[in-house]
Coordinates of C-alpha atoms and ligand atoms in Angstrom, one line a residue:
R1 CA 0.0 0.0 0.0
P2 CA 2.4 2.7 -1.2
Q3 CA 1.5 6.1 0.0
F4 CA 3.0 9.5 -0.4
N5 CA 5.0 10.6 2.6
Y6 CA 4.7 7.3 4.3
Q7 CA 7.9 6.0 5.9
K8 CA 8.8 2.4 5.0
V9 CA 9.3 0.0 7.9
I10 CA 10.4 -3.7 7.8
L11 CA 8.0 -6.3 9.2
F12 CA 9.2 -9.9 9.9
P13 CA 5.9 -11.7 10.7
G14 CA 7.8 -14.7 12.2
D15 CA 6.7 -18.3 12.9
G16 CA 3.9 -19.9 14.9
I17 CA 1.5 -17.2 16.2
G18 CA 3.8 -14.5 14.5
P19 CA 1.6 -14.0 11.4
E20 CA -1.6 -13.7 13.5
I21 CA -0.3 -11.2 16.0
S22 CA 1.4 -9.3 13.1
K23 CA -2.0 -9.0 11.3
A24 CA -3.5 -7.6 14.5
V25 CA -0.8 -4.9 14.6
I26 CA -1.2 -4.1 10.9
D27 CA -5.0 -3.7 11.3
I28 CA -4.7 -1.5 14.4
F29 CA -2.0 0.7 12.8
D30 CA -4.1 1.0 9.6
S31 CA -7.1 1.9 11.6
A32 CA -5.1 4.6 13.5
K33 CA -3.9 5.8 10.0
V34 CA -0.2 5.5 11.1
P35 CA 1.9 7.0 8.3
I36 CA 4.1 4.0 7.7
E37 CA 4.2 1.4 4.9
W38 CA 5.2 -2.1 5.8
E39 CA 7.8 -4.0 3.8
F40 CA 7.2 -7.6 4.5
H41 CA 10.2 -10.0 4.8
E42 CA 9.2 -13.6 5.0
I43 CA 12.0 -16.0 6.0
H44 CA 12.1 -19.2 4.0
K45 CA 13.4 -22.1 6.1
K46 CA 14.9 -23.9 3.2
R47 CA 17.0 -21.0 1.9
V48 CA 20.0 -21.1 4.2
T49 CA 22.9 -18.9 3.2
E50 CA 26.5 -20.2 2.9
Q51 CA 27.2 -18.8 6.3
G52 CA 24.3 -20.9 7.8
D53 CA 21.9 -18.0 8.1
L54 CA 18.3 -17.7 7.1
I55 CA 18.5 -13.9 6.7
T56 CA 20.2 -12.8 3.6
E57 CA 22.7 -10.0 3.1
E58 CA 20.1 -8.1 1.1
T59 CA 17.6 -8.2 4.0
L60 CA 20.2 -7.1 6.5
K61 CA 21.1 -4.2 4.2
Q62 CA 17.5 -3.3 3.9
V63 CA 17.0 -3.2 7.7
K64 CA 19.9 -0.8 7.9
A65 CA 18.6 1.3 5.0
L66 CA 15.0 1.6 6.4
K67 CA 16.3 1.9 10.0
Y68 CA 13.2 0.5 11.8
A69 CA 11.9 -3.1 11.9
L70 CA 9.2 -4.9 13.8
K71 CA 9.7 -8.6 14.3
G72 CA 7.5 -11.5 15.3
P73 CA 8.9 -14.5 17.1
F74 CA 11.0 -17.1 15.3
E75 CA 11.4 -20.8 16.0
T76 CA 14.9 -21.4 17.1
P77 CA 16.5 -24.7 16.2
I78 CA 18.1 -26.6 19.0
G79 CA 21.4 -28.3 18.2
K80 CA 21.9 -28.3 14.4
G81 CA 20.5 -26.5 11.4
Y82 CA 20.6 -22.7 10.7
R83 CA 21.7 -20.1 13.2
S84 CA 19.0 -18.4 15.3
I85 CA 17.6 -15.5 13.4
N86 CA 17.5 -13.4 16.6
V87 CA 21.3 -14.0 17.1
T88 CA 22.0 -13.2 13.5
L89 CA 20.1 -9.9 13.7
R90 CA 21.7 -8.9 16.9
K91 CA 25.3 -9.7 15.8
R92 CA 25.2 -8.6 12.2
L93 CA 23.3 -5.4 12.9
Q94 CA 25.3 -4.7 16.0
L95 CA 22.2 -4.2 18.1
F96 CA 24.1 -3.3 21.3
A97 CA 21.2 -2.4 23.6
N98 CA 18.1 -4.3 24.6
V99 CA 15.4 -2.2 26.1
R100 CA 12.5 -3.6 28.0
P101 CA 10.0 -1.3 29.6
C102 CA 7.6 -3.1 32.1
K103 CA 4.6 -1.0 33.2
S104 CA 1.7 -2.4 35.2
I105 CA -1.5 -2.5 33.3
K106 CA -4.8 -1.7 35.0
G107 CA -7.1 -4.7 34.8
V108 CA -4.2 -7.2 34.8
K109 CA -3.9 -8.5 38.4
T110 CA -0.4 -8.8 39.7
P111 CA 1.1 -8.7 43.2
Y112 CA 2.4 -5.1 42.7
P113 CA 0.3 -2.4 41.0
G114 CA 2.2 0.7 39.9
V115 CA 5.4 -0.9 38.5
D116 CA 7.0 1.2 35.8
V117 CA 10.5 -0.1 35.4
V118 CA 12.9 -0.2 32.3
T119 CA 15.7 -2.8 31.9
I120 CA 18.5 -1.7 29.6
R121 CA 20.7 -4.7 28.9
E122 CA 24.1 -4.8 27.1
N123 CA 23.4 -7.1 24.2
T124 CA 26.7 -8.1 22.6
E125 CA 29.2 -9.4 25.1
G126 CA 29.7 -10.2 28.8
E127 CA 29.0 -13.9 29.6
Y128 CA 27.3 -14.3 26.2
S129 CA 30.3 -13.7 24.1
G130 CA 30.2 -17.3 22.9
L131 CA 33.8 -17.9 23.9
E132 CA 34.0 -21.2 25.8
H133 CA 36.2 -24.3 25.6
E134 CA 37.2 -27.4 27.6
V135 CA 40.6 -26.7 29.1
V136 CA 41.1 -30.3 30.3
P137 CA 38.4 -33.0 30.5
G138 CA 35.9 -31.9 33.1
V139 CA 37.0 -28.3 33.2
V140 CA 35.3 -25.7 30.9
E141 CA 36.5 -22.1 30.6
N142 CA 33.7 -19.6 29.7
L143 CA 35.0 -16.1 29.0
K144 CA 33.2 -13.0 30.0
I145 CA 34.3 -10.1 27.9
V146 CA 33.8 -6.5 29.0
S147 CA 35.1 -3.8 26.7
Y148 CA 35.3 -0.1 27.3
N149 CA 33.5 0.6 24.0
A150 CA 30.5 -1.7 24.8
C151 CA 30.2 -0.2 28.3
Q152 CA 30.3 3.3 26.9
N153 CA 27.7 2.5 24.3
I154 CA 25.2 1.0 26.7
A155 CA 25.8 3.6 29.5
Q156 CA 25.3 6.4 27.0
Y157 CA 22.2 4.8 25.6
A158 CA 20.7 4.4 29.1
F159 CA 21.1 8.0 29.9
E160 CA 19.9 9.2 26.5
Y161 CA 16.8 6.9 26.9
A162 CA 16.2 8.3 30.4
R163 CA 16.4 11.9 29.1
A164 CA 14.2 11.3 26.0
N165 CA 11.6 9.5 28.1
N166 CA 11.6 11.9 31.0
R167 CA 12.8 9.3 33.5
K168 CA 14.4 10.6 36.7
Q169 CA 16.8 7.9 37.8
V170 CA 19.3 5.4 36.4
V171 CA 20.8 2.6 38.5
A172 CA 23.8 0.6 37.2
C173 CA 23.5 -3.0 38.4
H174 CA 26.7 -5.0 38.7
K175 CA 28.8 -7.4 40.8
A176 CA 31.9 -5.3 40.9
G177 CA 32.5 -6.4 44.5
V178 CA 33.5 -9.9 43.2
M179 CA 34.3 -9.2 39.5
K180 CA 36.4 -6.2 40.3
Q181 CA 37.9 -5.6 36.9
G182 CA 35.1 -6.7 34.5
D183 CA 32.1 -5.3 36.3
G184 CA 34.3 -2.7 37.8
L185 CA 35.0 -1.3 34.3
F186 CA 31.3 -1.3 33.5
L187 CA 30.5 0.6 36.7
K188 CA 33.3 3.1 36.2
V189 CA 32.1 3.9 32.7
C190 CA 28.5 4.3 33.9
D191 CA 29.7 6.6 36.6
D192 CA 31.7 8.7 34.1
V193 CA 28.9 9.0 31.6
A194 CA 26.4 9.9 34.4
K195 CA 28.4 13.2 34.9
N196 CA 27.1 14.4 31.5
Y197 CA 23.5 14.0 32.7
P198 CA 23.3 16.0 35.9
E199 CA 19.5 16.2 35.7
I200 CA 19.3 12.4 36.1
E201 CA 19.9 10.8 39.5
F202 CA 22.5 8.1 39.2
S203 CA 23.1 5.3 41.6
E204 CA 24.7 1.8 41.6
E205 CA 23.6 -1.5 43.1
Q206 CA 25.0 -5.0 43.3
I207 CA 22.8 -7.2 41.2
D208 CA 21.8 -9.5 44.1
T209 CA 20.6 -6.5 46.2
M210 CA 18.7 -5.3 43.1
A211 CA 17.0 -8.8 42.9
F212 CA 15.9 -8.3 46.5
K213 CA 14.6 -4.8 45.9
L214 CA 12.7 -5.9 42.8
A215 CA 11.0 -8.6 44.8
N216 CA 10.4 -6.4 47.8
D217 CA 9.1 -3.3 46.1
P218 CA 9.6 -2.8 42.4
T219 CA 7.6 0.4 42.3
K220 CA 10.6 2.3 43.7
I221 CA 12.8 1.4 40.7
D222 CA 13.0 3.5 37.5
V223 CA 15.6 2.7 34.8
M224 CA 18.2 -0.1 35.3
V225 CA 21.3 -0.6 33.1
M226 CA 23.3 -3.8 33.3
P227 CA 25.6 -6.3 31.6
N228 CA 24.2 -9.0 29.3
L229 CA 23.5 -12.0 31.6
Y230 CA 22.0 -10.0 34.5
G231 CA 19.9 -8.1 32.0
D232 CA 18.6 -11.4 30.5
I233 CA 17.4 -12.6 33.8
V234 CA 16.2 -9.3 35.3
S235 CA 14.2 -8.4 32.2
D236 CA 12.2 -11.7 32.3
L237 CA 11.7 -11.1 36.1
C238 CA 10.3 -7.7 35.3
A239 CA 7.9 -9.2 32.7
G240 CA 6.6 -11.5 35.4
L241 CA 6.0 -8.4 37.6
I242 CA 3.5 -7.0 35.2
G243 CA 1.7 -10.1 34.2
G244 CA 3.8 -12.1 31.8
L245 CA 5.6 -12.3 28.5
G246 CA 2.4 -11.9 26.5
L247 CA 2.3 -8.2 27.6
T248 CA 6.0 -7.3 27.3
A249 CA 7.6 -5.3 24.5
S250 CA 11.2 -4.8 23.7
G251 CA 13.6 -3.0 21.4
N252 CA 17.0 -3.9 20.2
I253 CA 19.0 -0.8 19.4
G254 CA 22.0 -0.3 17.2
K255 CA 23.8 2.7 15.8
D256 CA 22.4 2.1 12.3
C257 CA 19.0 0.5 13.0
E258 CA 16.5 -0.7 15.6
V259 CA 14.5 -3.9 15.7
Y260 CA 11.5 -4.1 18.0
E261 CA 10.0 -7.4 19.1
A262 CA 7.7 -9.2 21.5
V263 CA 9.7 -11.1 24.0
H264 CA 7.6 -14.3 23.9
G265 CA 8.2 -17.2 21.5
T266 CA 6.1 -18.7 18.7
A267 CA 3.6 -20.4 21.1
P268 CA 3.2 -23.6 19.0
D269 CA 0.5 -24.9 21.3
I270 CA -1.9 -22.1 20.2
A271 CA -0.6 -21.2 16.7
G272 CA -3.2 -20.9 14.0
K273 CA -6.1 -21.0 16.4
N274 CA -6.8 -17.3 16.7
L275 CA -6.1 -17.4 20.4
A276 CA -2.8 -15.5 20.7
N277 CA -2.5 -12.2 22.6
P278 CA -1.0 -9.6 20.2
T279 CA -0.4 -7.0 23.0
A280 CA 3.4 -7.6 23.3
L281 CA 4.0 -7.1 19.6
L282 CA 1.6 -4.2 19.6
L283 CA 3.4 -2.5 22.5
S284 CA 6.7 -3.2 20.7
G285 CA 5.3 -1.5 17.6
I286 CA 4.2 1.5 19.8
M287 CA 7.8 1.7 21.1
M288 CA 9.0 1.8 17.5
L289 CA 6.5 4.6 16.7
K290 CA 7.8 6.6 19.6
A291 CA 11.4 6.1 18.4
M292 CA 10.2 7.3 15.0
R293 CA 8.8 10.4 16.7
L294 CA 5.3 9.4 15.8
N295 CA 4.2 10.0 19.4
D296 CA 0.7 11.1 18.7
Y297 CA -0.2 7.9 16.9
A298 CA 1.7 5.8 19.5
N299 CA -0.1 7.4 22.4
R300 CA -3.5 7.0 20.8
I301 CA -3.0 3.3 20.2
E302 CA -1.5 2.8 23.6
N303 CA -4.4 4.5 25.3
A304 CA -6.9 2.4 23.3
T305 CA -5.1 -0.8 24.2
Y306 CA -4.9 0.0 27.9
Q307 CA -8.6 0.9 28.0
V308 CA -9.5 -2.5 26.5
L309 CA -7.3 -4.3 29.0
E310 CA -8.6 -2.3 31.9
E311 CA -12.3 -2.9 31.0
G312 CA -11.5 -6.6 30.7
K313 CA -14.4 -7.5 28.4
F314 CA -12.3 -8.7 25.5
L315 CA -9.3 -10.5 27.0
T316 CA -7.4 -13.5 25.4
G317 CA -7.1 -16.8 27.2
D318 CA -3.6 -16.1 28.6
L319 CA -5.2 -13.2 30.6
G320 CA -8.1 -15.3 31.8
G321 CA -10.5 -14.2 29.1
K322 CA -12.3 -16.0 26.3
S323 CA -11.8 -13.6 23.4
T324 CA -10.1 -14.5 20.1
T325 CA -7.2 -12.5 18.7
T326 CA -9.6 -10.9 16.2
D327 CA -12.2 -10.0 18.9
Y328 CA -9.5 -8.3 21.0
T329 CA -8.0 -6.5 18.0
K330 CA -11.5 -5.3 17.0
A331 CA -12.1 -4.0 20.5
I332 CA -9.0 -1.8 20.3
I333 CA -10.0 -0.6 16.8
D334 CA -13.4 0.3 18.2
K335 CA -11.8 2.4 20.9
L336 CA -9.7 4.2 18.3
Ligands
NAD1 P1 6.7 -19.4 24.1 O1 6.8 -18.0 24.6 O2 6.4 -19.6 22.6 O3 5.4 -20.1 24.8 C1 5.4 -20.3 26.3 C2 3.9 -20.3 26.7 O4 3.4 -19.0 26.7 C3 3.0 -21.2 25.8 O5 2.0 -21.8 26.6 C4 2.3 -20.2 24.9 O6 1.0 -20.6 24.4 C5 2.2 -18.9 25.8 N1 2.3 -17.7 25.0 C6 3.5 -17.1 24.5 N2 3.1 -16.0 23.8 C7 1.8 -15.9 23.9 C8 0.9 -14.9 23.4 N3 1.3 -13.9 22.7 N4 -0.4 -15.1 23.6 C9 -0.9 -16.1 24.4 N5 0.0 -17.0 24.9 C10 1.3 -16.9 24.7 O7 8.0 -20.2 24.5 P2 8.5 -21.7 24.1 O8 7.3 -22.6 24.0 O9 9.6 -22.0 25.0 O10 9.1 -21.5 22.7 C11 8.5 -21.8 21.4 C12 9.4 -21.4 20.3 O11 9.7 -20.0 20.3 C13 10.8 -22.1 20.3 O12 11.2 -22.5 19.0 C14 11.7 -21.0 20.8 O13 13.0 -21.1 20.4 C15 11.1 -19.8 20.2 N6 11.3 -18.5 20.8 C16 11.5 -17.4 20.0 C17 11.7 -16.1 20.6 C18 11.9 -15.0 19.6 O14 11.9 -15.1 18.4 N7 12.1 -13.8 20.2 C19 11.7 -16.0 22.0 C20 11.4 -17.1 22.8 C21 11.2 -18.3 22.2

């Protein structure tokens, strides 16, 4: 649907429930007259590149050229086969930051109302650098890489995010008491970068203390920035605080481009049955619109979504309702 002045954006519908939840997002964005034009990229499982990837060089170039992409979940092969599409995108597009906002939704019952926390995770190195080997039988060495550049990128991004989103505090989470050099470097860089953002309150916390604080009273926490492994764990914990993976959006940010995605998987048990909850992908799309400075459209869709969830008349099965994906989508469109 080419339109004058519409910005092109990539859409990877993904596997399993991916096409159903993508259709919901497309219909809602259409109804809100969002000025974007989707460029669909289907991934063909049988077309593996020489490097073992499903995503071709042309597609990667196109993501960089268009800058913004929305991605449904992809099935990840275990053991052999092609490389995980998520890993390929993250590595090849150098998506160094993973951002996951978790905000309580009225109408979704959780132990803590009023959570509004953002996890910003270093996405490229740390414990997930992929460098491990067996030194002698029975002893494996797994290298945790911490580089000044990656720390600088993630720290700067965290403060820029806080500034752009009017957040008041950033806390760096680490274990520098034990990993004095690796996490120590991360902490020092965060501390240095913080000096350029005097309006944002900066603090630091050992990751275990932060785990306690998140369980004790998450409503007191604002933006957290942390290395890869801690971020992986804490971001899922925060999703649990607001009612689950079906409601949690995320963005993978690089210098050239940004890929937004729901954090859940392909949900093979409900795929093709019109039962999936599209909220996580929808909220990821809303994050993307805000990054594109289409805030008016983003806010309208966000308000309509929150209203439908709060009223609770059209909820999908994962939230205890009986509505189909299309009923829920229609309810949001009706609000718009
Ligand atoms: P999953 O997230 O697909 O499913 C876990 C449970 O949550 C299932 O019961 C499912 O029905 C439910 N669920 C998930 N999303 C839902 C939604 N939007 N609405 C309603 N219910 C929902 O996790 P899994 O079963 O461990 O993984 C299935 C596949 O997805 C695997 O191949 C895995 O590798 C892949 N995966 C991909 C991504 C990604 O692409 N980002 C992330 C996680 C898992």
